N, CA, C and O of each residue as an XYZ file, in Angstrom:
700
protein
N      12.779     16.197    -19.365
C      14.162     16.066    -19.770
C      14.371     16.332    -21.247
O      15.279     17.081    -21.605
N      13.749     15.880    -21.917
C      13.798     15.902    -23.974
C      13.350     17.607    -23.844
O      14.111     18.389    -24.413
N      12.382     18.074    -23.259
C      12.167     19.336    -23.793
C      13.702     20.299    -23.267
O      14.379     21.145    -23.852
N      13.788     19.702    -21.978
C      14.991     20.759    -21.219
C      16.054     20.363    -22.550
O      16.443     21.308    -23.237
N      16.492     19.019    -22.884
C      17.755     19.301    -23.840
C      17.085     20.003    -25.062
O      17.696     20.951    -25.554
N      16.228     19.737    -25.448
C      15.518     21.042    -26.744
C      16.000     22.228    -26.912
O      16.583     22.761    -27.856
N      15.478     22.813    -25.191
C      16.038     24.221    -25.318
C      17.372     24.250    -25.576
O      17.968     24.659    -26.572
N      17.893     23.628    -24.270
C      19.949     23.695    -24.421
C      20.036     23.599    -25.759
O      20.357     24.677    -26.260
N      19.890     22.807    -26.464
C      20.363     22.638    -27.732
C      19.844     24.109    -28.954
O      20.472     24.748    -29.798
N      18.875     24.132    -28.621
C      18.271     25.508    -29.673
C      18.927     26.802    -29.077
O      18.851     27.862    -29.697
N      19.524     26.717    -27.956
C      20.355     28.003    -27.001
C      21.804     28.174    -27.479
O      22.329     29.241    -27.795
N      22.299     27.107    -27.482
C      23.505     27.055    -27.874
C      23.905     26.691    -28.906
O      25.066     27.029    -29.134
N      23.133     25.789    -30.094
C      23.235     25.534    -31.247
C      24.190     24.837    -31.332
O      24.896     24.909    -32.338
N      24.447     24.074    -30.434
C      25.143     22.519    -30.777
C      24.646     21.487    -29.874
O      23.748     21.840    -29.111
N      25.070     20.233    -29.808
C      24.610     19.018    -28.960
C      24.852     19.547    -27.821
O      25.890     20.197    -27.696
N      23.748     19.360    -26.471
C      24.121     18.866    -25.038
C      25.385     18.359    -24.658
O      26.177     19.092    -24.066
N      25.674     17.139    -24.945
C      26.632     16.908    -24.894
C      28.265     17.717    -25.629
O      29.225     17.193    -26.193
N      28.089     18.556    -25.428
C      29.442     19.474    -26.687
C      29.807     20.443    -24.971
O      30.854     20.896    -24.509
N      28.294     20.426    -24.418
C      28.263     21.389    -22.662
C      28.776     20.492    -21.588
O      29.760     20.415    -20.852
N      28.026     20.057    -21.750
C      28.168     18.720    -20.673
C      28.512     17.412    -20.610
O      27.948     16.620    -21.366
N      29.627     16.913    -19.575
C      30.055     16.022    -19.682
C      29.148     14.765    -19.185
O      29.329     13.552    -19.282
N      28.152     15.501    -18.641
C      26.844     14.748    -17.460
C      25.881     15.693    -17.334
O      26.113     16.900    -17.404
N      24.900     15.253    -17.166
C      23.520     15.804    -17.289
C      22.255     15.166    -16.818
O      21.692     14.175    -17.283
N      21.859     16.036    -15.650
C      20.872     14.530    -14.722
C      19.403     15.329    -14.866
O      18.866     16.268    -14.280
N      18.955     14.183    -16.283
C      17.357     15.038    -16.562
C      16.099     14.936    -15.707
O      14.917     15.198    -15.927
N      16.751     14.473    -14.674
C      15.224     14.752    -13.685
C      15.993     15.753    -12.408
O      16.870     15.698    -11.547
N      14.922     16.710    -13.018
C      15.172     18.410    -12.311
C      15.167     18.100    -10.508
O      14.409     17.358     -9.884
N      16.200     18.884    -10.034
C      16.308     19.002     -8.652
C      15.081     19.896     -8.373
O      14.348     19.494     -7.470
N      14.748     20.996     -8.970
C      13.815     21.686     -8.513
C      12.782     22.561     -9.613
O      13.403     22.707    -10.666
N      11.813     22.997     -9.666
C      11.127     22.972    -10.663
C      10.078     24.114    -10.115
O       9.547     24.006     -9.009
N       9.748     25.596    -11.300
C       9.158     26.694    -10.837
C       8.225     26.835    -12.545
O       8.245     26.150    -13.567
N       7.388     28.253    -12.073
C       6.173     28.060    -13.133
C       6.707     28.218    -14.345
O       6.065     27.946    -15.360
N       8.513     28.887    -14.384
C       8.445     29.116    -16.019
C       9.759     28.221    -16.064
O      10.204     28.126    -17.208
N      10.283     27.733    -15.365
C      11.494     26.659    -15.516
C      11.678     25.961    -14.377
O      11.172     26.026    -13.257
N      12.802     25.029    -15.063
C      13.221     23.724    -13.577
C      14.866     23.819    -14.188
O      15.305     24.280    -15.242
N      15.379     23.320    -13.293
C      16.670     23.344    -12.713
C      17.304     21.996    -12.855
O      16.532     21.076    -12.581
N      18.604     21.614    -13.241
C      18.928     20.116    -13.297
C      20.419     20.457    -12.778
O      20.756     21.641    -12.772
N      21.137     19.669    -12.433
C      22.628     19.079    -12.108
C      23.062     18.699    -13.264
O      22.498     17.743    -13.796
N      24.048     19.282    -13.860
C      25.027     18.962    -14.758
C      26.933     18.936    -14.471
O      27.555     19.423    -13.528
N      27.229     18.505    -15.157
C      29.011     19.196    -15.077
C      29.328     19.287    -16.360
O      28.904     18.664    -17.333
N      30.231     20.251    -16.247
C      30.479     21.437    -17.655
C      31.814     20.299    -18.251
O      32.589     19.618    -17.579
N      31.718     20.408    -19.471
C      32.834     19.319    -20.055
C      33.911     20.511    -20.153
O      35.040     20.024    -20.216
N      33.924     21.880    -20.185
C      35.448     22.239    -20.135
C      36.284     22.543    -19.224
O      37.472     22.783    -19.438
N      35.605     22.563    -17.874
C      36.502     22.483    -16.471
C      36.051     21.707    -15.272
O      36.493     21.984    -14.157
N      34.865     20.389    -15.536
C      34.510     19.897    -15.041
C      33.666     20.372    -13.324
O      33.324     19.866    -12.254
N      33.680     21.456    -13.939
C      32.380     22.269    -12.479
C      31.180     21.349    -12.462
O      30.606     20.886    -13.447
N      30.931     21.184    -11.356
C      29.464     20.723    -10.816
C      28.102     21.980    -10.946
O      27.787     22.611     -9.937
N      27.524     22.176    -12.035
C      26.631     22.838    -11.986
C      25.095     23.056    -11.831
O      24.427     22.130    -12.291
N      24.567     23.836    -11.414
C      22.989     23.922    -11.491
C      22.217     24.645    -13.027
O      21.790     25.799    -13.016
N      22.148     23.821    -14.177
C      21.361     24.851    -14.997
C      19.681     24.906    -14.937
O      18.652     24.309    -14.622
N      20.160     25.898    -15.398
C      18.042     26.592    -15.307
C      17.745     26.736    -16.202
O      18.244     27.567    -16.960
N      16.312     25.581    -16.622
C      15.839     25.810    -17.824
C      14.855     26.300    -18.082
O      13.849     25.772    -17.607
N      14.687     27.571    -18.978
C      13.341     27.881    -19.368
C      12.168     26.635    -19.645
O      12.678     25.627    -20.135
N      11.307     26.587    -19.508
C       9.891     25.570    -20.396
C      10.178     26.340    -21.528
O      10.710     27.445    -21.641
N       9.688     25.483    -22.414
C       9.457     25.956    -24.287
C       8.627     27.070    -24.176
O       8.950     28.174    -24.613
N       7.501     26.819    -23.572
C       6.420     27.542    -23.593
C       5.860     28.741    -22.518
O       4.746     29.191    -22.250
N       7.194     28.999    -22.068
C       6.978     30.065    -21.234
C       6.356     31.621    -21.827
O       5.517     32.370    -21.327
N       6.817     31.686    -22.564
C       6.404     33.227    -23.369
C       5.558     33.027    -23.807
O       4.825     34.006    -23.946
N       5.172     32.045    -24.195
C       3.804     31.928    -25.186
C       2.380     32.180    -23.823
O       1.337     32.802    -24.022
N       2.794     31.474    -22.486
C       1.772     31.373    -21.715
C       1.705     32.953    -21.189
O       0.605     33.505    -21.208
N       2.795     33.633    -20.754
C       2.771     34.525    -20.601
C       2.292     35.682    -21.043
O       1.642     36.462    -20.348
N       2.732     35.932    -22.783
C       1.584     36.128    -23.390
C       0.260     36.003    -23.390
O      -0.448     36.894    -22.922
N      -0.157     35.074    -23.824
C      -1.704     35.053    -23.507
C      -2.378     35.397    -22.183
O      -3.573     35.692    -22.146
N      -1.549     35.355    -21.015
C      -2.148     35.809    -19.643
C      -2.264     37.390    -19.828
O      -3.251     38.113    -19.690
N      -0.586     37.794    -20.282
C      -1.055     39.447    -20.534
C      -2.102     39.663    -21.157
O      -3.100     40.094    -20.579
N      -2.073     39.358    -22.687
C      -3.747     39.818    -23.231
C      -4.998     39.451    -22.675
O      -5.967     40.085    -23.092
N      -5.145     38.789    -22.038
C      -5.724     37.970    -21.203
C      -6.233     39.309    -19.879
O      -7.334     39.643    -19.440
N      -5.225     39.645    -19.673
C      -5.058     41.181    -18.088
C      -5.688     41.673    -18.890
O      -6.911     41.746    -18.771
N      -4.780     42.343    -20.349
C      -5.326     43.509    -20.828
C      -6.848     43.876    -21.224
O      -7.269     45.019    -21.404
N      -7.817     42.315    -21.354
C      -9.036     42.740    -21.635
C      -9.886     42.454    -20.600
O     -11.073     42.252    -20.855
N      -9.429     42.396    -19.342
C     -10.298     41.907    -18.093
C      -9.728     43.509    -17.452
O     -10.370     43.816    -16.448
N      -8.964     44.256    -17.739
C      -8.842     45.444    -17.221
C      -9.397     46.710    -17.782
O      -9.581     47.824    -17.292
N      -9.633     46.126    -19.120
C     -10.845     46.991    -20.007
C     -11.599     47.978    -19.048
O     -11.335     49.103    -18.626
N     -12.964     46.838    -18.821
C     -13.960     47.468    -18.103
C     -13.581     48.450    -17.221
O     -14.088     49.534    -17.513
N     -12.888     48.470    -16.266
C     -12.173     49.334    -14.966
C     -11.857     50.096    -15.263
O     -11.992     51.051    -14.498
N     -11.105     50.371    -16.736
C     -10.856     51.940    -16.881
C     -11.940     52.718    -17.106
O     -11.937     53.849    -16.621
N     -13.503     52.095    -18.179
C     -13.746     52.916    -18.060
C     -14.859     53.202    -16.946
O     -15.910     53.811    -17.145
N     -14.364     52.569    -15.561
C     -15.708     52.352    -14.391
C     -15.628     54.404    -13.714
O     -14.574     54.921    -13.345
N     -16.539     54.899    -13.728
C     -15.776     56.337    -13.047
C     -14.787     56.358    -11.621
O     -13.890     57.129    -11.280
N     -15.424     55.062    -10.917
C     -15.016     54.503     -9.780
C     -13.198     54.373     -9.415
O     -12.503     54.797     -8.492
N     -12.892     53.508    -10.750
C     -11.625     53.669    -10.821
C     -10.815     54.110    -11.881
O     -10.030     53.349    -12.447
N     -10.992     55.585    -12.261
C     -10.621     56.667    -12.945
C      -9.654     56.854    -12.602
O      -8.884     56.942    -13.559
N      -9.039     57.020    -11.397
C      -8.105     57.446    -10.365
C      -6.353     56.449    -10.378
O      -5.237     56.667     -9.905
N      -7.010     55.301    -11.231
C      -6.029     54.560    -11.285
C      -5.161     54.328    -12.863
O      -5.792     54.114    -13.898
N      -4.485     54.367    -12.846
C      -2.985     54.243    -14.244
C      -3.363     52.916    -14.458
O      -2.607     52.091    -13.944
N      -4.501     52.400    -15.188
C      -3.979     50.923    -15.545
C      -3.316     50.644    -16.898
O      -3.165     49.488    -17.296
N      -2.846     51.915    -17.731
C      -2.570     51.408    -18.518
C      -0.662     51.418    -18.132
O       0.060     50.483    -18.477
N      -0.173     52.585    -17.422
C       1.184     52.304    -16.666
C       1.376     50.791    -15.569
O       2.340     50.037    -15.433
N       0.220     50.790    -15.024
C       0.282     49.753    -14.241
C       0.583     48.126    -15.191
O       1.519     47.371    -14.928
N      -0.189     47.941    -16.011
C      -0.060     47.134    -16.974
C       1.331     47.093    -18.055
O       1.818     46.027    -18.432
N       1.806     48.310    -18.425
C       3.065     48.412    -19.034
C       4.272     48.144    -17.643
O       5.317     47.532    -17.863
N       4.129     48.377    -17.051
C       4.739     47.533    -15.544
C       5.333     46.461    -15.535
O       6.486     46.053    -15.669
N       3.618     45.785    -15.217
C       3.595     43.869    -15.453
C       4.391     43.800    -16.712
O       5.577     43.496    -16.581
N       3.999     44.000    -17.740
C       5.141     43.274    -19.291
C       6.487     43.570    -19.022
O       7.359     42.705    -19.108
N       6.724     44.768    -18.692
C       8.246     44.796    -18.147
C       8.860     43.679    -17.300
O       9.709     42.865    -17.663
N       8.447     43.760    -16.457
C       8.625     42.985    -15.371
C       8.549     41.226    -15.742
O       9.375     40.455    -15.253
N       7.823     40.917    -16.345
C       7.574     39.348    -17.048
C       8.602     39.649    -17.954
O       9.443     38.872    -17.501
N       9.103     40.141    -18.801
C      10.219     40.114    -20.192
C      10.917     40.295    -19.699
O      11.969     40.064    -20.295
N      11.099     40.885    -18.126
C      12.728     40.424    -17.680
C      12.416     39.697    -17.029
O      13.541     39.698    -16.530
N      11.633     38.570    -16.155
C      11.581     37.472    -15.616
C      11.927     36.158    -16.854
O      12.529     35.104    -16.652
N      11.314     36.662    -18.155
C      11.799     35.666    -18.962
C      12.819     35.709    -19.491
O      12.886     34.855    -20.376
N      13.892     36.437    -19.370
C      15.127     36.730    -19.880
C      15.867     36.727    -18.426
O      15.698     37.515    -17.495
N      16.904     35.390    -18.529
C      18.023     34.701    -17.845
C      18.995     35.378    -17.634
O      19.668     35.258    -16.610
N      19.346     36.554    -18.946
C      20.038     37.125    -18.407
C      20.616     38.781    -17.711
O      21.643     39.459    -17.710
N      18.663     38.873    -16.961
C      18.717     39.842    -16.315
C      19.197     39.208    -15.049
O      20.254     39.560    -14.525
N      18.223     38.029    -14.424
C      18.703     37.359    -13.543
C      20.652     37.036    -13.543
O      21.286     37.279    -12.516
N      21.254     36.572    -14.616
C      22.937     36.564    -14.233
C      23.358     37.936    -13.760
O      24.053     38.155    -12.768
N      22.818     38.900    -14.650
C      23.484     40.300    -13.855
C      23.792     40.142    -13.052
O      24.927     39.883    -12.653
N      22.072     40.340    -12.142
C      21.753     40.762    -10.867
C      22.475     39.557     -9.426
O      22.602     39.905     -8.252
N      22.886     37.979    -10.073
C      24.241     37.219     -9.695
C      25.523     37.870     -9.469
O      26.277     37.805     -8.498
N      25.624     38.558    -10.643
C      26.940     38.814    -10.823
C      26.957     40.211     -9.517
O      27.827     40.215     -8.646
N      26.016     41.160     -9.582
C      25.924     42.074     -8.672
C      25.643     41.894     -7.166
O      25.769     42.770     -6.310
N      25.276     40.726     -6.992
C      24.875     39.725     -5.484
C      26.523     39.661     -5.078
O      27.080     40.298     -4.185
N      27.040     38.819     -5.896
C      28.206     38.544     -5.400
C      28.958     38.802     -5.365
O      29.905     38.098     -5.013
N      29.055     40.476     -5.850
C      30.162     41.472     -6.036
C      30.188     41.923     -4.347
O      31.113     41.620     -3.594
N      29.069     42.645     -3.971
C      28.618     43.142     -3.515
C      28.572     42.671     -2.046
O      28.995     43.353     -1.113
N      28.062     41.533     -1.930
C      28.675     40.464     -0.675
C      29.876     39.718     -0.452
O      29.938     38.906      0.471
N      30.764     39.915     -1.168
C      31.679     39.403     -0.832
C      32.884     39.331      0.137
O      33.920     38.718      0.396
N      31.863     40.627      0.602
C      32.972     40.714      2.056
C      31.877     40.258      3.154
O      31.783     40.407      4.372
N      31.456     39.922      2.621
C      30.005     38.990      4.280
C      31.160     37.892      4.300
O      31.341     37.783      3.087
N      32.146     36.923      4.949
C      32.450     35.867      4.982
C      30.792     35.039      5.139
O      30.771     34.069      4.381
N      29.988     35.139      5.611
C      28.806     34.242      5.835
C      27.856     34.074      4.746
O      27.162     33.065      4.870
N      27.682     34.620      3.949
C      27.068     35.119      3.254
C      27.828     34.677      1.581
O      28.720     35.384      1.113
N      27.203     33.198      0.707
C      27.969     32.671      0.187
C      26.678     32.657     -1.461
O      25.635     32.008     -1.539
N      27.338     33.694     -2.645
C      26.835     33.732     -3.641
C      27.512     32.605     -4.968
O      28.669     32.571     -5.385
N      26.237     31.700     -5.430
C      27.191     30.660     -6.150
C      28.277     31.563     -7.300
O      28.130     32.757     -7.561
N      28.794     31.137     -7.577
C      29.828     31.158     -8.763
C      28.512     31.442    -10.618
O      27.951     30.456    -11.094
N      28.376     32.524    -11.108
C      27.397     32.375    -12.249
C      29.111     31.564    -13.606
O      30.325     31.413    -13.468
N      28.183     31.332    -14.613
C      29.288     30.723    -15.649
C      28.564     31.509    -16.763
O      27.504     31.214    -17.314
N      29.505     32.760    -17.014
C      28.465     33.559    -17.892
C      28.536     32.810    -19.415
O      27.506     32.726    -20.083
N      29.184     32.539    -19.667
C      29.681     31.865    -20.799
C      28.954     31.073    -21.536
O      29.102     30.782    -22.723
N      27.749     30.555    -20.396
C      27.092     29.870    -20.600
C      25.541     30.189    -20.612
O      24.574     29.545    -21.018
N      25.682     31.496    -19.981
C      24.566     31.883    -19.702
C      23.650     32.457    -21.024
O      24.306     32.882    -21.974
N      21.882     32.494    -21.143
C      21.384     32.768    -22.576
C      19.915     33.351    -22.116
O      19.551     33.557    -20.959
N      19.320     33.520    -23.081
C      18.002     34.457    -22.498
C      16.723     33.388    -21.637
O      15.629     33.529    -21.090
N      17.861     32.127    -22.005
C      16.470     30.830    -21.395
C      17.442     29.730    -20.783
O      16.882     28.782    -20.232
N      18.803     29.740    -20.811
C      19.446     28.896    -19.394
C      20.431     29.402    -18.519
O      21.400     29.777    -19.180
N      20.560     29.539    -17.524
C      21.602     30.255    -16.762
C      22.045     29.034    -16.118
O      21.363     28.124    -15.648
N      23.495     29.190    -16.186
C      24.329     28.113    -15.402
C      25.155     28.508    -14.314
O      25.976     29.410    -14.478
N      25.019     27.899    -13.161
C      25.907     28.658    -12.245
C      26.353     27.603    -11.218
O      25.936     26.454    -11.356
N      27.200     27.923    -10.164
C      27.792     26.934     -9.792
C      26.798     25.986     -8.663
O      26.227     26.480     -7.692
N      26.754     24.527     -9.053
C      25.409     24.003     -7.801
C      26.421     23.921     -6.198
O      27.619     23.651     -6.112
N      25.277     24.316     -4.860
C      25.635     24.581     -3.679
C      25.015     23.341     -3.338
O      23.831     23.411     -3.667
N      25.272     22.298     -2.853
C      24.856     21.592     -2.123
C      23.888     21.830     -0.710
O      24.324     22.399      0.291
N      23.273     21.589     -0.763
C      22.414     22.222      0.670
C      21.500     21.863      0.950
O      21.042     21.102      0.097
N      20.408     22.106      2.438
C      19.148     22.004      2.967
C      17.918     22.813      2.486
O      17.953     24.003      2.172
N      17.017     22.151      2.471
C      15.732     22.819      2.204
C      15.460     23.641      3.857
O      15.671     23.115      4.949
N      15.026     24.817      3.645
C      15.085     24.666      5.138
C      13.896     24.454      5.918
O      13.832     24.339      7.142
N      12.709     24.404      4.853
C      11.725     23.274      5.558
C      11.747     21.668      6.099
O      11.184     21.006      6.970
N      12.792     21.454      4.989
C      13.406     20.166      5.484
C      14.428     20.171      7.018
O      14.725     19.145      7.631
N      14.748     21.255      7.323
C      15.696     20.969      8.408
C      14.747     21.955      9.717
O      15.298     22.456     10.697
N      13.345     22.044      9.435
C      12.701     22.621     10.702
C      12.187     21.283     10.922
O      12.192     20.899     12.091
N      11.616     20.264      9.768
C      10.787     19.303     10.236
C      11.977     18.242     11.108
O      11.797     17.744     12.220
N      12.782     18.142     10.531
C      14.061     17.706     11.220
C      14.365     17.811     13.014
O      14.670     17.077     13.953
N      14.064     19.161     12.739
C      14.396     19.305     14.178
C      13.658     18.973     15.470
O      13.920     18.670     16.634
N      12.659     19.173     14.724
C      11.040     18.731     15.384
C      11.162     17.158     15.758
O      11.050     16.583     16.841
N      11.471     16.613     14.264
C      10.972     14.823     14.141
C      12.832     14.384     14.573
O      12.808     13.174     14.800
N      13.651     14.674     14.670
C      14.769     13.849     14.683
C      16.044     14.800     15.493
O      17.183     14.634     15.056
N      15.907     15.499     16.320
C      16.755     15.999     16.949
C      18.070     15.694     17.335
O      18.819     16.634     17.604
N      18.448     14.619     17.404
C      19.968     13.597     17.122
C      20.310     14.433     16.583
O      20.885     15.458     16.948
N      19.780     13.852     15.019
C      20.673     13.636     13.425
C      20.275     15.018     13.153
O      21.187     15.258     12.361
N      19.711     15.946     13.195
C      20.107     17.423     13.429
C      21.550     17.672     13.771
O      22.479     17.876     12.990
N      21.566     17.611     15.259
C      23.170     17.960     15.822
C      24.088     17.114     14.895
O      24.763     17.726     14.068
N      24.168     15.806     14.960
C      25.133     15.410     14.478
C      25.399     15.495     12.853
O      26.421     15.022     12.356
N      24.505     16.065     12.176
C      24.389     16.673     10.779
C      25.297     18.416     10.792
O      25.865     18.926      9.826
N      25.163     19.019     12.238
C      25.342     20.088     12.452
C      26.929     20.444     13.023
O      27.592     21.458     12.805
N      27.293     19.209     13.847
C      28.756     19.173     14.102
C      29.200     18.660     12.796
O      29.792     19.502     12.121
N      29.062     17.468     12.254
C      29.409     17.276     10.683
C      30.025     18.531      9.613
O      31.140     18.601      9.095
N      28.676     19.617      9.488
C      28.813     20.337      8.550
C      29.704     21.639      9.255
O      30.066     22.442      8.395
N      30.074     21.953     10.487
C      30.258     23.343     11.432
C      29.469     24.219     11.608
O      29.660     25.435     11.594
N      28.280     23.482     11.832
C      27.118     24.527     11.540
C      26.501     24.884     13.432
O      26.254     24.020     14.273
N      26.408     26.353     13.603
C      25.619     26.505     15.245
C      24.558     27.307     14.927
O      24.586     28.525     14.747
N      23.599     26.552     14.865
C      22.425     26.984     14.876
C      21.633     28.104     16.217
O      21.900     27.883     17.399
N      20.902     28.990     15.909
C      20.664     30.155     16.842
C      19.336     29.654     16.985
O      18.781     29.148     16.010
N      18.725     29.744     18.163
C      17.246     29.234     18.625
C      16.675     30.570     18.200
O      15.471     30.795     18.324
């Protein structure tokens, strides 16, 4: 929680609180280069999901690349695998990680999800809050919902409260 407001605060360059009217520092969900918390935005009171970079995401990342780059040494020069681009293959990976660490390739590609589907009625892309969005938090609107490992074990262990979770929500599930 102290590191997640760190970042917010070094992102936006004012207090947490100046964003948020509420802010719940133990992350709903949590991945190798960030975790995710429930907030609501103090200027229109949206219920949101922000995503926070770790401090130390680039730094680890870094060192794994240099890390590739001298364990891929040997292989180029094996005659065996001559045949292979590791040095394109490797300029690849860094691409690909410097936009995984930058938030706001991910809002784009939001913003292009939900352009794009928006005529699926079924098919429901959250709301992004670009406004808010930075190269290390993206805020977008939180969906309330099932894990859906949570709702296979469900079905298995509690078949009731399935259905009646399922008439509840209007939900018809397809076998």
């Amino acid at each position: 929680g102290a590191e997640a407001r760190g970042v917010i605060e070094e992102e936006y360059g004012r207090p947490l609180e100046a964003i948020f009217s509420e802010f719940n520092f133990q992350p709903v969900a949590a991945a190798s280069i960030g975790q995710c918390h429930v907030a609501r935005l103090r200027s229109n009171g949206a219920l949101v999901a922000v995503k926070v970079q770790r401090p130390d995401a680039h730094a680890i990342f870094d060192r794994d690349m240099r890390l590739l780059a001298r364990l891929i040494g040997p292989f180029k020069r094996m005659q065996r695998f001559a045949h292979l681009n590791w040095d394109d293959a490797l300029w690849e990976l860094l691409d690909l990680v410097a936009e995984e660490l930058d938030y706001r390739y991910e809002a784009a590609a939001l913003r292009e999800f939900r352009r794009t589907l928006r005529k699926h009625r079924k098919i429901y892309v959250p709301k992004l809050f670009p406004r808010y969005c930075t190269r290390r938090v993206l805020v977008l609107e939180y969906v309330q919902g099932v894990f859906m490992s949570e709702y296979l074990h469900a079905t298995r262990d509690d078949p009731d409260a399935v259905r009646r979770w399922e008439n509840a929500n209007g939900i018809k599930a397809k076998a």
